[in-house]
Amino acid sequence: MSASETRIPVTLIPGDGIGPECVSAARRIVEAAGAPIDWEEAEAGADVFRKGIASGVPQETMDSIARTRVALKGPLETPVGFGEKSANVTLRKLFETYANVRPVREMPGVVTPYSGRGVDLVMVRENVEDLYAGIEYMQTPSVAQALKLISVKGSEKISRFAFEYARSEGRTSVACATKANIMKFSEGTLKRVFEQVAPDYPEIDSWHVIVDNCAHQLVKRPEQFEVICTTNMNGDILSDLSSALVGGLGYAPSANIGNEVAIFEAVHGSAPKYAGKNVINPTAVILSSVLMLRYLGRFEEAAAIEHAIFVTLESGVLTGDVLGYDRGTPTTDYTDAIIGNLGKRTEGWAIREVKPLQLPVLSAAPDYVRPDSRFVVGLDVFVESPLTADELGASLTELAHGTRMELKMISSRGTKVYPPTGAMTESGDHFRCRFIIRENPGDLWDEDVHQLLARISRRHTWMHIEKLQEFDGDLGFTRDQG
Ligand code: NAP
């Protein structure tokens, strides 16, 4: 490094449990490789919760990340009894790091049932939407609801990101894993948008795989995958499964990347039982720092560290998670060995040539999709009732008389129970009651909705309504089973 070289500020969060040991190993190696990083140490996690800061992330840490735009962090504990939200999720969401990247590849000396098969894939998981938005309600004392929100814009960002990531690593295929066959609107949005943007990347093969089959294929023939693009919860599950294929969490790095900020961390948590014992495997955080260096355009130092890790593992220097904690190399000695191997090159293992990642540029306009036509054609009213479906159906039909709407059907957990179908559906206290506009299907006005709700309230308890909409002639709601 020349004296005049620009220094790069990076926020460094040691984290909880084994975090400080892992982060210190990564920092020493990055410095020994000569990367011109200026670390800004910042706090987050358990101690911060204990101070009464409910997010687990103090303002100074937020300010540091807002300034440096890049953070390397250790795992953060979510203490039970302090605070409510995970500090990790807070960081990911507040900086809109919409892409979670989890590379999974076979490592030398780490023997698994998949050794020798060349597993080398990257999970690209949408990181801020989906069920992990954590919007949940008890709709009745016995029925819970979680909202699964998936946007066209979020889907376009993650799809384009997956293709751009594939390009940057010279990969030739991207699979999109969704449950679009069942959740046609939510999961289906990612599938549709992925298929729309795929032609913009003609040199990359793209295909869709149903997520349950994806899990099956990952166990059966993981070497067929290069990049997998998927929704938040699917990606969480598939990436843990994938990391187990190559030796577990000790080797699983990750990056949370957004348009403005990127946060690099291991997939693993704070593993408190190993904290301070100098026995854990710091490779996942070290590999996360390799991802960080590439993001910062420091390709030489990144490749040098990756080569040194591989040379170290090839020489049989392995940590306790692989060899057993009575025989493994201590964390600090393992780190020293990697530093000692900087400058050496692995012969047996390919290290990827990586090009700068081009982040997708999308309009920041909030109203991203504007249909040419839109109508409200009916209303779903969610009702809590001790009545049978037949009794409730008769009552609601009577109450809707004289309004612009009529009761079309009632369902229990998605299956039609009124008018009776003969199905053996058990219903509880939670009913979805669908009202459709009686005549002049066109726009249903809010006054019509208020009138219907006022009538229903005379006899029943409703807790939620959903307008049934049509956009450009397409129904914006699902039909029921039965
Ligand atoms: P964990 O900390 O990942 O540990 C689970 C197990 O994985 C450990 O007991 C150990 O397995 C193995 N392991 C994890 N990291 C390892 C490493 N570097 N080297 C060797 N083995 C490693 O998961 P957890 O026990 O469920 O969570 C503990 C805390 O971490 C919780 O408070 C959780 O909220 C938090 N967490 C934070 C993050 C994050 O900051 N991104 C992610 C996940 C969890 P063996 O017991 O088999 O040896």
PDB file of C-alpha atoms and ligand atoms in Angstrom, residues 18 22 73-79 86 88 92 102 249-251 265-274 279-285 319-321 325, ligand 1:
ATOM      1  CA  ILE A  18     -17.851 -15.416  20.403  1.00  0.00           C
ATOM      2  CA  CYS A  22     -14.108 -13.823  15.486  1.00  0.00           C
ATOM      3  CA  LYS A  73     -20.010  -7.115  12.637  1.00  0.00           C
ATOM      4  CA  GLY A  74     -19.936  -9.998  15.064  1.00  0.00           C
ATOM      5  CA  PRO A  75     -23.128 -11.805  16.019  1.00  0.00           C
ATOM      6  CA  LEU A  76     -25.539  -9.980  18.283  1.00  0.00           C
ATOM      7  CA  GLU A  77     -27.523 -11.750  20.949  1.00  0.00           C
ATOM      8  CA  THR A  78     -31.221 -10.995  21.318  1.00  0.00           C
ATOM      9  CA  PRO A  79     -31.508 -11.256  25.113  1.00  0.00           C
ATOM     10  CA  SER A  86     -33.462  -8.303  17.193  1.00  0.00           C
ATOM     11  CA  ASN A  88     -29.563  -7.619  13.679  1.00  0.00           C
ATOM     12  CA  ARG A  92     -30.720  -4.727   8.211  1.00  0.00           C
ATOM     13  CA  ARG A 102     -24.756 -16.282   1.555  1.00  0.00           C
ATOM     14  CA  LEU A 249     -21.951 -22.469  10.437  1.00  0.00           C
ATOM     15  CA  GLY A 250     -18.224 -22.032  11.098  1.00  0.00           C
ATOM     16  CA  TYR A 251     -17.755 -21.666   7.312  1.00  0.00           C
ATOM     17  CA  GLU A 265     -21.346 -10.790   9.187  1.00  0.00           C
ATOM     18  CA  ALA A 266     -21.236 -14.541   9.753  1.00  0.00           C
ATOM     19  CA  VAL A 267     -24.461 -16.488   9.425  1.00  0.00           C
ATOM     20  CA  HIS A 268     -23.884 -17.942  12.907  1.00  0.00           C
ATOM     21  CA  GLY A 269     -24.913 -16.427  16.222  1.00  0.00           C
ATOM     22  CA  SER A 270     -23.029 -15.638  19.406  1.00  0.00           C
ATOM     23  CA  ALA A 271     -22.627 -19.324  20.491  1.00  0.00           C
ATOM     24  CA  PRO A 272     -22.364 -18.194  24.138  1.00  0.00           C
ATOM     25  CA  LYS A 273     -21.114 -21.528  25.473  1.00  0.00           C
ATOM     26  CA  TYR A 274     -17.826 -21.061  23.571  1.00  0.00           C
ATOM     27  CA  VAL A 279     -11.757 -22.521  20.589  1.00  0.00           C
ATOM     28  CA  ILE A 280     -14.263 -21.340  18.003  1.00  0.00           C
ATOM     29  CA  ASN A 281     -13.905 -21.239  14.258  1.00  0.00           C
ATOM     30  CA  PRO A 282     -13.542 -17.626  13.064  1.00  0.00           C
ATOM     31  CA  THR A 283     -13.595 -18.556   9.340  1.00  0.00           C
ATOM     32  CA  ALA A 284     -17.173 -17.378   8.727  1.00  0.00           C
ATOM     33  CA  VAL A 285     -16.367 -13.829   9.901  1.00  0.00           C
ATOM     34  CA  THR A 319     -10.547 -25.703  14.511  1.00  0.00           C
ATOM     35  CA  GLY A 320     -12.440 -27.657  17.162  1.00  0.00           C
ATOM     36  CA  ASP A 321     -15.787 -27.659  15.348  1.00  0.00           C
ATOM     37  CA  TYR A 325     -12.768 -29.320  20.804  1.00  0.00           C
TER      38      TYR A 325
HETATM   39  P1  NAP B   1     -25.405 -19.985  17.205  1.00  0.00           P
HETATM   40  O1  NAP B   1     -24.847 -18.949  18.086  1.00  0.00           O
HETATM   41  O2  NAP B   1     -25.135 -19.850  15.759  1.00  0.00           O
HETATM   42  O3  NAP B   1     -24.831 -21.374  17.719  1.00  0.00           O
HETATM   43  C1  NAP B   1     -25.402 -22.621  17.373  1.00  0.00           C
HETATM   44  C2  NAP B   1     -24.314 -23.678  17.284  1.00  0.00           C
HETATM   45  O4  NAP B   1     -23.604 -23.539  16.051  1.00  0.00           O
HETATM   46  C3  NAP B   1     -23.229 -23.594  18.336  1.00  0.00           C
HETATM   47  O5  NAP B   1     -23.649 -24.132  19.554  1.00  0.00           O
HETATM   48  C4  NAP B   1     -22.144 -24.380  17.644  1.00  0.00           C
HETATM   49  O6  NAP B   1     -22.493 -25.771  17.505  1.00  0.00           O
HETATM   50  C5  NAP B   1     -22.239 -23.869  16.227  1.00  0.00           C
HETATM   51  N1  NAP B   1     -21.423 -22.682  15.936  1.00  0.00           N
HETATM   52  C6  NAP B   1     -21.869 -21.433  15.705  1.00  0.00           C
HETATM   53  N2  NAP B   1     -20.869 -20.624  15.402  1.00  0.00           N
HETATM   54  C7  NAP B   1     -19.757 -21.362  15.427  1.00  0.00           C
HETATM   55  C8  NAP B   1     -18.380 -21.067  15.186  1.00  0.00           C
HETATM   56  N3  NAP B   1     -17.958 -19.843  14.824  1.00  0.00           N
HETATM   57  N4  NAP B   1     -17.484 -22.057  15.325  1.00  0.00           N
HETATM   58  C9  NAP B   1     -17.903 -23.268  15.655  1.00  0.00           C
HETATM   59  N5  NAP B   1     -19.182 -23.624  15.866  1.00  0.00           N
HETATM   60  C10 NAP B   1     -20.098 -22.673  15.763  1.00  0.00           C
HETATM   61  O7  NAP B   1     -26.989 -20.096  17.379  1.00  0.00           O
HETATM   62  P2  NAP B   1     -27.904 -19.953  18.689  1.00  0.00           P
HETATM   63  O8  NAP B   1     -27.301 -20.708  19.823  1.00  0.00           O
HETATM   64  O9  NAP B   1     -29.252 -20.326  18.208  1.00  0.00           O
HETATM   65  O10 NAP B   1     -27.944 -18.407  19.002  1.00  0.00           O
HETATM   66  C11 NAP B   1     -27.162 -17.784  20.039  1.00  0.00           C
HETATM   67  C12 NAP B   1     -27.471 -16.287  20.031  1.00  0.00           C
HETATM   68  O11 NAP B   1     -27.036 -15.705  18.795  1.00  0.00           O
HETATM   69  C13 NAP B   1     -28.962 -15.930  20.165  1.00  0.00           C
HETATM   70  O12 NAP B   1     -29.096 -14.833  21.041  1.00  0.00           O
HETATM   71  C14 NAP B   1     -29.375 -15.515  18.762  1.00  0.00           C
HETATM   72  O13 NAP B   1     -30.400 -14.574  18.784  1.00  0.00           O
HETATM   73  C15 NAP B   1     -28.076 -14.909  18.245  1.00  0.00           C
HETATM   74  N6  NAP B   1     -27.941 -14.955  16.762  1.00  0.00           N
HETATM   75  C16 NAP B   1     -27.390 -13.859  16.176  1.00  0.00           C
HETATM   76  C17 NAP B   1     -27.159 -13.862  14.821  1.00  0.00           C
HETATM   77  C18 NAP B   1     -26.542 -12.647  14.184  1.00  0.00           C
HETATM   78  O14 NAP B   1     -26.026 -11.803  14.895  1.00  0.00           O
HETATM   79  N7  NAP B   1     -26.575 -12.503  12.860  1.00  0.00           N
HETATM   80  C19 NAP B   1     -27.480 -14.990  14.034  1.00  0.00           C
HETATM   81  C20 NAP B   1     -28.020 -16.110  14.685  1.00  0.00           C
HETATM   82  C21 NAP B   1     -28.240 -16.083  16.059  1.00  0.00           C
HETATM   83  P3  NAP B   1     -22.155 -26.957  18.520  1.00  0.00           P
HETATM   84  O15 NAP B   1     -22.953 -26.653  19.747  1.00  0.00           O
HETATM   85  O16 NAP B   1     -22.652 -28.150  17.777  1.00  0.00           O
HETATM   86  O17 NAP B   1     -20.695 -26.971  18.755  1.00  0.00           O
END
